[in-house]
Short mmCIF file of C-alpha atoms and ligand atoms in Angstrom, two decimals:
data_model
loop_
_atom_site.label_atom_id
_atom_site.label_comp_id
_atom_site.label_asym_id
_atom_site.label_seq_id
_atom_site.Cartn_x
_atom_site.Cartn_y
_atom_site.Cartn_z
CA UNK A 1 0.00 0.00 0.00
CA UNK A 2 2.91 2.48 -0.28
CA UNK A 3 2.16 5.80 -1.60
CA UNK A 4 5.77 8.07 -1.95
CA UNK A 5 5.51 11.69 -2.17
CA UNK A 6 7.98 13.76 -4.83
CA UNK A 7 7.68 17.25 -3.73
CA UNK A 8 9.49 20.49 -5.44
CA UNK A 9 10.85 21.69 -1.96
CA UNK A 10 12.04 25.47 -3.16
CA UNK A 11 10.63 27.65 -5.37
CA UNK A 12 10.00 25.11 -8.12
CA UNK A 13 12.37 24.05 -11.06
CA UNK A 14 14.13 21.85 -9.00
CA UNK A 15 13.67 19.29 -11.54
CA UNK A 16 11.23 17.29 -10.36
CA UNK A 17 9.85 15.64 -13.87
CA UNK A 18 13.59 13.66 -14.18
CA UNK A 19 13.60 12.49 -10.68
CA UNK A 20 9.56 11.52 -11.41
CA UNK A 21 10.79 9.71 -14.66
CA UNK A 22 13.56 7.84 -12.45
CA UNK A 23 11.43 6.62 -9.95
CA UNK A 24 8.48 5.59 -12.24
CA UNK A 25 10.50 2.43 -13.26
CA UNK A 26 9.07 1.26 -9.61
CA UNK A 27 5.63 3.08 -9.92
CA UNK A 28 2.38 1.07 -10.90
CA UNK A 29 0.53 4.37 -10.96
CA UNK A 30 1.93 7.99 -11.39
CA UNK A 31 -0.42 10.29 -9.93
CA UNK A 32 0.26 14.51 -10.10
CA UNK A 33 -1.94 16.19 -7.44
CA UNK A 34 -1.77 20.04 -7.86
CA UNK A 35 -1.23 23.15 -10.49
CA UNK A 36 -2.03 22.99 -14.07
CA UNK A 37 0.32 24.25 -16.81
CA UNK A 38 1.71 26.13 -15.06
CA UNK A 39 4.49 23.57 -14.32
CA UNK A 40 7.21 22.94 -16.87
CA UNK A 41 8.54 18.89 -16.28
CA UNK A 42 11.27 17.79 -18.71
CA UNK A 43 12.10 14.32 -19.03
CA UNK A 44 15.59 13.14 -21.19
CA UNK A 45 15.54 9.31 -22.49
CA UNK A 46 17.25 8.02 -25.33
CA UNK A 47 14.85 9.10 -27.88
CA UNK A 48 15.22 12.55 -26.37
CA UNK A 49 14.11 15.82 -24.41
CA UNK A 50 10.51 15.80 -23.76
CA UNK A 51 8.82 18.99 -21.82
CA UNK A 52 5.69 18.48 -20.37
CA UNK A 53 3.45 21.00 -18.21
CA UNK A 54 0.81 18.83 -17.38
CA UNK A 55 1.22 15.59 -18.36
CA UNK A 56 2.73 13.27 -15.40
CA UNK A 57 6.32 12.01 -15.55
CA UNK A 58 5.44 8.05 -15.44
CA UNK A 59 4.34 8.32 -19.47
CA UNK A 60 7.91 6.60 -20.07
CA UNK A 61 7.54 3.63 -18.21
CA UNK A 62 4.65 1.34 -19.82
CA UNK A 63 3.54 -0.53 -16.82
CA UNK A 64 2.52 2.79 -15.00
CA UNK A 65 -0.63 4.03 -15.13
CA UNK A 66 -0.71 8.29 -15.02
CA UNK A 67 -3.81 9.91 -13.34
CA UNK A 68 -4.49 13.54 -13.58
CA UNK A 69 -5.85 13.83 -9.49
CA UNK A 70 -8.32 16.19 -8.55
CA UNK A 71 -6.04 18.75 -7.37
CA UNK A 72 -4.83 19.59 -10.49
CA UNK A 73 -6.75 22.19 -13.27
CA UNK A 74 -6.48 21.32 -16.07
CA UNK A 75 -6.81 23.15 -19.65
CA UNK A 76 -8.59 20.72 -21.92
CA UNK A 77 -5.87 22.01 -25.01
CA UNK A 78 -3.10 21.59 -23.17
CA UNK A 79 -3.72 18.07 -22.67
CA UNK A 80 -5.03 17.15 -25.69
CA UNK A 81 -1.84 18.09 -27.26
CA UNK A 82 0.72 16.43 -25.08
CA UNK A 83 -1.08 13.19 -25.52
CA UNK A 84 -0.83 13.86 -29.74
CA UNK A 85 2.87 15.03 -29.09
CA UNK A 86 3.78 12.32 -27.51
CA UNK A 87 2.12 9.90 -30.00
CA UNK A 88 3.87 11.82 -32.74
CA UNK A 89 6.89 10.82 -30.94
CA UNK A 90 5.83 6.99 -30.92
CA UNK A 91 4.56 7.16 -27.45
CA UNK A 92 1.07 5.93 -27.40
CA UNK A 93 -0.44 6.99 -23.89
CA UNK A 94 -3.81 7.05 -24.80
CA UNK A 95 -5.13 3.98 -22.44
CA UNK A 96 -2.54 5.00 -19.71
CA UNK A 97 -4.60 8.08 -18.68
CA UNK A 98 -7.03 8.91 -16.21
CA UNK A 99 -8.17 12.32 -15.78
CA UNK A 100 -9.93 12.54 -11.87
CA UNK A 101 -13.34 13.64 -12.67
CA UNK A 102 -13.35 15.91 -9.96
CA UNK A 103 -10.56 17.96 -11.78
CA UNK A 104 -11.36 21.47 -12.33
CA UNK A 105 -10.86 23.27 -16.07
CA UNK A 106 -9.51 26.00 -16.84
CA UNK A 107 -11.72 28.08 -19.09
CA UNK A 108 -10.28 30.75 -22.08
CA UNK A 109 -11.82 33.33 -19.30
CA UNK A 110 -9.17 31.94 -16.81
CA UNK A 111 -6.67 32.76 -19.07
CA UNK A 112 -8.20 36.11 -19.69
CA UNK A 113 -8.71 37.13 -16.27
CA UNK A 114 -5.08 35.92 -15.75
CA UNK A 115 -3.84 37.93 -17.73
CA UNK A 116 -5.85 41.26 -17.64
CA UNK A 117 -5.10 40.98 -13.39
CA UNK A 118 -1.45 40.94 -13.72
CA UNK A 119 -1.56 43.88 -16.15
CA UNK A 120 -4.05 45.90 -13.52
CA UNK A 121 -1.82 45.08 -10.52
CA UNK A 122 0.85 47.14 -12.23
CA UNK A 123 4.32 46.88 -10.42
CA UNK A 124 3.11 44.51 -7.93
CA UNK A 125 2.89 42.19 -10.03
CA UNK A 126 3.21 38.36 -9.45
CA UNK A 127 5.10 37.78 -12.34
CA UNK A 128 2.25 34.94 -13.04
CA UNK A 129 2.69 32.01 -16.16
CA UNK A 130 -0.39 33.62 -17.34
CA UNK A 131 -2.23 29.99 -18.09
CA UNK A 132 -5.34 30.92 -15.98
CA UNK A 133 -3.94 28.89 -13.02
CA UNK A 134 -5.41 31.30 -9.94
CA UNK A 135 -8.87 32.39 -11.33
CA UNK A 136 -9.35 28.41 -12.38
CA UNK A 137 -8.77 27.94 -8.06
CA UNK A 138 -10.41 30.76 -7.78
CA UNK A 139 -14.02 29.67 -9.56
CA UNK A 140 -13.03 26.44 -7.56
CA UNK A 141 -12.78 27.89 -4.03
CA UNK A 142 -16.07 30.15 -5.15
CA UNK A 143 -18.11 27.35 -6.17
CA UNK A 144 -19.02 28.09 -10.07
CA UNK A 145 -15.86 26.13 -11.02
CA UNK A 146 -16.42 23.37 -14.00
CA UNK A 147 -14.78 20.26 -13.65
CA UNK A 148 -14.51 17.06 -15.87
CA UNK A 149 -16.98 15.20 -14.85
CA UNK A 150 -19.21 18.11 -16.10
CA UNK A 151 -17.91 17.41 -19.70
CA UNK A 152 -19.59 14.20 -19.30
CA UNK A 153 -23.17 15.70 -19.64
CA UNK A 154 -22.41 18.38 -22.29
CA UNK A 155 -26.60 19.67 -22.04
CA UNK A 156 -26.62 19.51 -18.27
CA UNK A 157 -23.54 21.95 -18.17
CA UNK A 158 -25.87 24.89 -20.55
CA UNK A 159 -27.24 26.84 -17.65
CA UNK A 160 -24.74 26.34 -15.22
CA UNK A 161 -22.33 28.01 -17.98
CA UNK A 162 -24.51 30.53 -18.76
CA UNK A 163 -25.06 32.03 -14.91
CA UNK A 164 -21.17 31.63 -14.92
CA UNK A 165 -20.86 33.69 -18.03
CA UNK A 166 -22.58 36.35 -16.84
CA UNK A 167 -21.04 36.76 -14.41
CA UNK A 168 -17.73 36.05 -15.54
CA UNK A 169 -17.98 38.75 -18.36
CA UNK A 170 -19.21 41.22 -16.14
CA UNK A 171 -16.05 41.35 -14.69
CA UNK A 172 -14.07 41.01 -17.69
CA UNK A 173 -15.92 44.06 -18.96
CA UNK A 174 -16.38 46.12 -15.83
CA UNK A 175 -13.35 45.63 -14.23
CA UNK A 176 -10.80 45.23 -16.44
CA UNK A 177 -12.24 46.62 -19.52
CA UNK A 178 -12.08 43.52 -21.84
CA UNK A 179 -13.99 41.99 -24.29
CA UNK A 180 -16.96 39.72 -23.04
CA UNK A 181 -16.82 35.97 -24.47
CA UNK A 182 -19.55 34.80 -26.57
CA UNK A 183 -21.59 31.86 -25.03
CA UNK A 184 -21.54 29.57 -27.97
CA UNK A 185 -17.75 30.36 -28.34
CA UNK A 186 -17.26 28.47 -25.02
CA UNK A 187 -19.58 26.39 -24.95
CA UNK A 188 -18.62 24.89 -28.28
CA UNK A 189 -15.30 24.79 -26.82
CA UNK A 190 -16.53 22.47 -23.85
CA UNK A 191 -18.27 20.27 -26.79
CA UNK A 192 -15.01 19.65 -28.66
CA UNK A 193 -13.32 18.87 -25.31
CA UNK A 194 -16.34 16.37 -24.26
CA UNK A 195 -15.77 14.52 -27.35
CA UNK A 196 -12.33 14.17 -26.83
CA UNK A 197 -11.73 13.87 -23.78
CA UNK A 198 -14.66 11.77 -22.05
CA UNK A 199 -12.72 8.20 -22.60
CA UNK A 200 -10.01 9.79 -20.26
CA UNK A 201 -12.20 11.25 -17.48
CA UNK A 202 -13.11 8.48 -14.82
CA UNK A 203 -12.84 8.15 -11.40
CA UNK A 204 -9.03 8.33 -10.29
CA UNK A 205 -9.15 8.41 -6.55
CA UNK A 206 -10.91 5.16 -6.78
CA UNK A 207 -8.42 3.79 -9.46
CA UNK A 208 -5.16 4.96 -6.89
CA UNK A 209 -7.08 3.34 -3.97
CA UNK A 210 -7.50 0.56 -5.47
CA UNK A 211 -3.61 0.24 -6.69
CA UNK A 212 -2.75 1.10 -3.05
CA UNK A 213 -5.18 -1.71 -1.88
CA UNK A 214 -3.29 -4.32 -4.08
CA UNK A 215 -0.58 -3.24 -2.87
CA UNK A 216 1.31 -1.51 -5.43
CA UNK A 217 3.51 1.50 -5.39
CA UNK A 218 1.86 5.07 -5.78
CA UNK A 219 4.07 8.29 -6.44
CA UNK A 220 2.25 11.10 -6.10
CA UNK A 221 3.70 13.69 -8.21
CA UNK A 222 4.29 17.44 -7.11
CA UNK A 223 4.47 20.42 -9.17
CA UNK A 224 5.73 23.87 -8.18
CA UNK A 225 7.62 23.99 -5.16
CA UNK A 226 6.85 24.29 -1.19
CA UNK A 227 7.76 28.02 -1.04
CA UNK A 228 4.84 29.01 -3.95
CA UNK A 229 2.53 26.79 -1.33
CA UNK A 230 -0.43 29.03 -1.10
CA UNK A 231 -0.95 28.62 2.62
CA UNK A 232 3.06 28.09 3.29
CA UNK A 233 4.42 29.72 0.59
CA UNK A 234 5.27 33.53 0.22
CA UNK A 235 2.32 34.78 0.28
CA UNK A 236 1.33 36.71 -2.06
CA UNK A 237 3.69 35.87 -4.49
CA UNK A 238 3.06 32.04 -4.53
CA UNK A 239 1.02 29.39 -6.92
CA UNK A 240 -3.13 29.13 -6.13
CA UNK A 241 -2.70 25.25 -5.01
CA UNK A 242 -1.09 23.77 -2.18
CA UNK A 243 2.29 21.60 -3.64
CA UNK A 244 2.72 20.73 0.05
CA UNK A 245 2.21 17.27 1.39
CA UNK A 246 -1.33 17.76 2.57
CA UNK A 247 -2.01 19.19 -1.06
CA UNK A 248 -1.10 15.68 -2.38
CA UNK A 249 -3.41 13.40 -0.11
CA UNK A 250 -6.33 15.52 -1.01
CA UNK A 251 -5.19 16.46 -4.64
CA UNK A 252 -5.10 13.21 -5.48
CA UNK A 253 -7.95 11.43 -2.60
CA UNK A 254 -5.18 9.51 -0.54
CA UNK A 255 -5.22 8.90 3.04
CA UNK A 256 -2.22 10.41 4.74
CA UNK A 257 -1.93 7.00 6.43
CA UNK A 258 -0.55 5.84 2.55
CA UNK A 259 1.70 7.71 2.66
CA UNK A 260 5.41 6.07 3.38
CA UNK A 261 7.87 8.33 1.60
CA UNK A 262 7.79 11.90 1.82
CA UNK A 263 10.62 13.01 -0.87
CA UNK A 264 12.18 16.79 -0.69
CA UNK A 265 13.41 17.71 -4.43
CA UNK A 266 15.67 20.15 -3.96
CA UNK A 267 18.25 21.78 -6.38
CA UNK A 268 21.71 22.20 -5.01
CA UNK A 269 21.34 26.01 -5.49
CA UNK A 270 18.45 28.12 -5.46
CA UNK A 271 15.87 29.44 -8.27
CA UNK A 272 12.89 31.66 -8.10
CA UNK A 273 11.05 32.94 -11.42
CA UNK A 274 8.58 35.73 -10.85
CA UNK A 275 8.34 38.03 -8.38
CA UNK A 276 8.88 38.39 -4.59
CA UNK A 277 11.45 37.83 -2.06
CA UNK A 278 14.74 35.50 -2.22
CA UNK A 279 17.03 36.12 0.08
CA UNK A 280 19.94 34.24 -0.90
CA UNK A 281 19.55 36.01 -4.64
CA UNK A 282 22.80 36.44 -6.39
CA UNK A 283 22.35 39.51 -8.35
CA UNK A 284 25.87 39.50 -9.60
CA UNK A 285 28.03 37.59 -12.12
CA UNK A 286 28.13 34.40 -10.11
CA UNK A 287 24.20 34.08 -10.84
CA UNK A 288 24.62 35.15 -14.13
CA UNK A 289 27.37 32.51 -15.00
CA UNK A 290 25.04 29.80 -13.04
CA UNK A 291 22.20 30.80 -14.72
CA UNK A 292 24.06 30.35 -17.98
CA UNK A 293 25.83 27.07 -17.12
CA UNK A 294 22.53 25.92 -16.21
CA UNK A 295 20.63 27.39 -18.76
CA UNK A 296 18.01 28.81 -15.76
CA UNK A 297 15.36 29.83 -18.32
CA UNK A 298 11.11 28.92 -17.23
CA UNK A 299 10.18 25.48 -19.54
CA UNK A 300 6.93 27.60 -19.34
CA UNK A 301 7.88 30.82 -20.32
CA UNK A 302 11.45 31.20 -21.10
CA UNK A 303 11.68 33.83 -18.31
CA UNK A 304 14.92 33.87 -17.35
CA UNK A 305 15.18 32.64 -13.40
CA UNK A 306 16.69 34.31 -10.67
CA UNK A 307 19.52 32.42 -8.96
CA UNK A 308 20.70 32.03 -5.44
CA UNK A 309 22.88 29.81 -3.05
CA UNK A 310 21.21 27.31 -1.47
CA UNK A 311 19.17 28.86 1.35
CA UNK A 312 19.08 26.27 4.27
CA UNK A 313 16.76 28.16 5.95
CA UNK A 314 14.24 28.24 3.48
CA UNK A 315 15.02 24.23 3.09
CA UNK A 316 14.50 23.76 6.88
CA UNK A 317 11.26 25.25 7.00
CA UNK A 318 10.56 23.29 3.95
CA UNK A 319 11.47 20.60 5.51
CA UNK A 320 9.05 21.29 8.77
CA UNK A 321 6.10 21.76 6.92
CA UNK A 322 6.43 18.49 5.15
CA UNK A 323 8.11 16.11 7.37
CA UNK A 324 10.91 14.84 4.54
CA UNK A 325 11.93 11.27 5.18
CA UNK A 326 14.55 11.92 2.48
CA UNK A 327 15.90 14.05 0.26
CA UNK A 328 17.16 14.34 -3.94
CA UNK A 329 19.56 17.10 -4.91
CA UNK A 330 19.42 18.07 -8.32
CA UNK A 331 21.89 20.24 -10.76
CA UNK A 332 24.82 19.55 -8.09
CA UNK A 333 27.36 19.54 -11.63
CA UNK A 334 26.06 23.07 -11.91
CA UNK A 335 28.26 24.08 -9.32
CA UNK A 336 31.43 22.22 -10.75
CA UNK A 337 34.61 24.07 -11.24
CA UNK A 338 33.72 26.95 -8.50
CA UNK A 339 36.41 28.03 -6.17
CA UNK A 340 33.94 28.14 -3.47
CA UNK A 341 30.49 27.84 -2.84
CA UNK A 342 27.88 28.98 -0.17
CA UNK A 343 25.03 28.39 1.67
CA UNK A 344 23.02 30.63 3.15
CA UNK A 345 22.33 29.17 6.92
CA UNK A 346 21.18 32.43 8.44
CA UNK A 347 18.96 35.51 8.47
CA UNK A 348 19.86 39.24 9.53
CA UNK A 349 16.26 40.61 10.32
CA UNK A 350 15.96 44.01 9.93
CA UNK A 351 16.39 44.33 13.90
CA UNK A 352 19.66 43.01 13.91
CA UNK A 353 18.97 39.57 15.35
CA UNK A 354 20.02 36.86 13.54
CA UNK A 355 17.84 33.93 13.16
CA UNK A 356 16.96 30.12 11.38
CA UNK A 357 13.32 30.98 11.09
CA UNK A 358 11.62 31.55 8.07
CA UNK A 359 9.53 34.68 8.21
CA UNK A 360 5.72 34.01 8.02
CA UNK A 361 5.35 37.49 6.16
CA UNK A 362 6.85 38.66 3.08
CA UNK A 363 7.76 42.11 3.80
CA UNK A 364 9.70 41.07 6.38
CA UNK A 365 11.40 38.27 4.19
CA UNK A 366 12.16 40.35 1.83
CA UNK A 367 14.15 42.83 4.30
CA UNK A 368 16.13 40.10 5.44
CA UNK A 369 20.13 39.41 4.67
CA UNK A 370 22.10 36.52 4.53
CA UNK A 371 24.37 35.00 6.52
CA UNK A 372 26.61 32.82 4.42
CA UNK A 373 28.91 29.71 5.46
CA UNK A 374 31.51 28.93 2.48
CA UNK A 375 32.61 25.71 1.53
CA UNK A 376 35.50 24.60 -0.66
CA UNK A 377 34.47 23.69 -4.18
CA UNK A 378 35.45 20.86 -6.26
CA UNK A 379 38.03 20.63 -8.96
CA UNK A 380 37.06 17.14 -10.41
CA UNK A 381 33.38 17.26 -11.66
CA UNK A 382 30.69 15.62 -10.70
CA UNK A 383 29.14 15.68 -13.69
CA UNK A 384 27.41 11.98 -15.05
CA UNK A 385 28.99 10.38 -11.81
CA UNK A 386 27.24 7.68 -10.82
CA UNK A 387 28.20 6.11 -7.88
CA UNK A 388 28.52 8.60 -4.48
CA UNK A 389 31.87 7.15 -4.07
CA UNK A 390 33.17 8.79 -7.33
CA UNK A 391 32.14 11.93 -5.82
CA UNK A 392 34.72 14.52 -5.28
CA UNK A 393 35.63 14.98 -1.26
CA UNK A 394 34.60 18.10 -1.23
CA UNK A 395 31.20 17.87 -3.20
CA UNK A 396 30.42 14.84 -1.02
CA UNK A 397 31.08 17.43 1.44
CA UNK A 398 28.80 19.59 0.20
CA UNK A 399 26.21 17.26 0.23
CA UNK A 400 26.53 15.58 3.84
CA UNK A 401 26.65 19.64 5.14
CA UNK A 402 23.07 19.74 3.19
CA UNK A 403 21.69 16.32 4.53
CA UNK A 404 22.56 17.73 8.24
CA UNK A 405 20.85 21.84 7.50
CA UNK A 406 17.77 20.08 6.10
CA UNK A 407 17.66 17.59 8.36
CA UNK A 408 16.67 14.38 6.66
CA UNK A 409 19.53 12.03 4.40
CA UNK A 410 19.95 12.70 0.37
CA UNK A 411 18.89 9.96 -1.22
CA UNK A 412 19.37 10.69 -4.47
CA UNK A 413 22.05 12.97 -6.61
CA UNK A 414 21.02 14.36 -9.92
CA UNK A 415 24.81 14.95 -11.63
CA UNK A 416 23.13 15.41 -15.25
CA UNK A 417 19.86 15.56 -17.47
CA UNK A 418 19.64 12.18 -18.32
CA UNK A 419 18.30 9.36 -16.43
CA UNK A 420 21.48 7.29 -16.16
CA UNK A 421 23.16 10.47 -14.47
CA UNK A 422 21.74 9.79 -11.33
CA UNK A 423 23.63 8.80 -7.93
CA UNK A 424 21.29 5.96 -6.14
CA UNK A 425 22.61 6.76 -2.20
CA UNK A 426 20.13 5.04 -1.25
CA UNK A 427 16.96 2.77 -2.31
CA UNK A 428 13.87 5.28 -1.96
CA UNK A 429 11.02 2.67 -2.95
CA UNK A 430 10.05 -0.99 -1.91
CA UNK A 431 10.04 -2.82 -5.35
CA UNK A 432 6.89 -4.46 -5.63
CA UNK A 433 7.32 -7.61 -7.80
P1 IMP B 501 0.80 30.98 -11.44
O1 IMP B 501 0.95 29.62 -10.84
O2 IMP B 501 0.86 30.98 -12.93
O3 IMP B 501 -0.41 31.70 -10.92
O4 IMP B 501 2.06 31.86 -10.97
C1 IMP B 501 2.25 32.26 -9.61
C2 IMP B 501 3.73 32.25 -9.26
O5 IMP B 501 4.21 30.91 -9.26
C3 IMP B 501 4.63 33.00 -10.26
O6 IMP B 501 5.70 33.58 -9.54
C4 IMP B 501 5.14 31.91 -11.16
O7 IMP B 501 6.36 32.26 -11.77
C5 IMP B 501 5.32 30.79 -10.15
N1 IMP B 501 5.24 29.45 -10.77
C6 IMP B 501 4.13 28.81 -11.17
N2 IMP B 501 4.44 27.61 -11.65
C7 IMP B 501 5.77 27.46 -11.53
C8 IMP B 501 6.67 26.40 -11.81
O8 IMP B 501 6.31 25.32 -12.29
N3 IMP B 501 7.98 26.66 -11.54
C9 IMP B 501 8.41 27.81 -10.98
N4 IMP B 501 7.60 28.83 -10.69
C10 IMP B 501 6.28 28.66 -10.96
#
């Protein structure tokens, strides 16, 4: 019955789709739990580099089933296409699909509204993706969301549409001076997606409960990262879902009791896109040359991402709000062939004091300094090692001064993009035969 957890434990980016892809060899089902399209997942095998935003990561591995949880909105389009994509590509994942009926879409108003409040909020800004992701949770949280299941009976869905409509364009109009949608415009929309997508819409909590019952192994797949958390994140600047671990027992209908592995994905330095605070931001040519090297640019929007040291107090915190029974560092050849390199273990609050705690409120975050501890770097890289023992000293170093600031052992090392450049420190699944 074990479910495991994969959670983006920063800001998001960590790369959480190749560390998904990795562990799906084990996975009978592959379930993602929050955002939409938001998320940008890429996945290198030997027939190549394959980005997805909303697809899960276990479409490589043909015994694993991928559900689409309840958790997650999802834009009819978006999906649609990945699934033709990847048969283009020879990868047929048409009866490996299940789409939680209880899934909310995103409408073309989402988008709309996305877009028009971003450009009314001015310079504060959240530097959103712009796919409709927080008016889709929005219409959720306010009740006149649509979900799959109401793609099922296309007629039933006519009046509901049309009171949300109304109202909808009301405040596309009056608000933010738009253009109002036409009825038949969306609702023909919703028809094309019924027709399409009804063989993938069924009931997916059952489906995981059921593969948790026979006792098979359940990842539930994050997206985002901890620190966008709309409850636990940095609020306001944060995601409209809840990437944390309670977001994936009820994004995807799991008892917490399923859960065995709670997994931290955390890049070995730090990454924000959009706006709002990050402490440990490196505004000077050490972020630029990381942010070249690693070729820091959104898989959603090409926005180029701010880059920081890791932040160890931002990783602690992460690490109390969802209870990590392990750890996976990402990107660590990233920081190959650097004199030195730093963490960030402390915070100067405006006051003077210094402090491990994470600020609940972002003004205050974002007066904050650093406090930096600096580590030898490594000579030899680490790039496509394999084995921890092949590690440099000092980037095993690195690593073991992580494992103790977090607080929970690394796992796995991520020492390239493809799935053989992976360190295995440990097993993170039961195999089930
Ligand atoms: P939204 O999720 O599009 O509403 O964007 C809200 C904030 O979350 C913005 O700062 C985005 O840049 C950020 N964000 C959303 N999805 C991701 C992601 O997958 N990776 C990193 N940042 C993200």
């Amino acid at each position: 019955m074990p479910a495991y957890a994969v959670l983006g434990a920063q800001w998001g980016d960590e790369g959480k789709g190749k560390i998904v892809d990795y562990l799906a060899r084990d996975a009978q089902v592959v379930a993602r739990f929050a955002g939409g399209n938001n998320a940008g997942h890429t996945v290198v095998t030997d027939d190549g580099k394959f980005s997805f935003h909303l697809i899960p990561c276990g479409v490589f591995w043909p015994q694993a089933l991928n559900v689409i949880g309840n958790g997650v909105v999802v834009d009819p389009d978006v999906l649609l296409q990945e699934i033709d994509d990847l048969k283009e590509k020879g990868i047929d994942v048409s009866d490996r699909i299940v789409v939680s009926e209880r899934a909310h879409l995103i409408m073309p108003y989402h988008v709309m509204i996305d877009e028009l409040s971003e450009q009314a909020r001015g310079s504060s800004k959240i530097g959103t993706t712009g796919k409709g992701i927080g008016p889709a949770y929005a219409d959720k949280a306010a009740r006149t969301g649509i979900r799959a299941a109401d793609l099922l009976d296309i007629e039933a869905l006519i009046p509901r549409l049309e009171g949300i409509l109304e109202y909808t364009n009301a405040v596309i109009t009056k608000i933010y001076g738009g253009e109002a949608l036409e009825f038949d415009e969306v609702f023909d929309k919703c028809r094309g997606w019924s027709e399409r997508m009804a063989k993938y819409i069924g009931p997916a909590e059952k489906i995981v409960n059921q593969a948790l019952a026979a006792g098979e192994n359940v990842l539930l797949e994050g997206a985002q990262g901890v620190l966008l958390d709309l409850d636990h994140g940095t609020y306001p600047f944060v995601t409209s879902s809840n990437p944390t671990i309670g977001g994936a027992s009820v994004g995807a209908g799991v008892s917490p009791t399923h859960i065995e592995g709670i997994t931290g994905v955390f890049k070995a330095y730090t990454t924000r896109v959009g706006s709002g605070p990050l402490p440990s931001e490196l505004t000077d040519q050490t972020g630029e040359t990381i942010r070249e090297l690693a070729q820091e640019f959104g898989t959603t929007t090409g926005r180029p991402r701010r880059v920081g040291w890791f932040d160890a107090v931002a990783a602690k915190y992460s690490a109390l709000i969802n209870g990590y029974t392990s750890a996976v560092l990402t990107r660590l050849d990233v920081l190959d062939g650097f004199e030195t390199v730093k963490i960030c273990t402390h915070y100067v609050t405006e006051d003077g004091e210094v402090t491990d705690d994470f600020p609940g409120g972002v003004a205050a975050l974002g007066k904050v300094r650093p406090v930096f501890e600096e580590m030898t770097g490594w000579d030899r890289p680490t790039a496509s090692v394999r084995h921890y023992e092949d590690l440099p000293q000092a980037a095993r170093n690195y690593v073991e001064r992580l494992e103790e600031l977090i607080g929970c052992p690394v796992d796995v090392i991520s020492t390239g993009p493809h799935r053989e450049e992976t360190v295995s420190v440990r097993a993170m699944m039961r195999v089930v035969a």
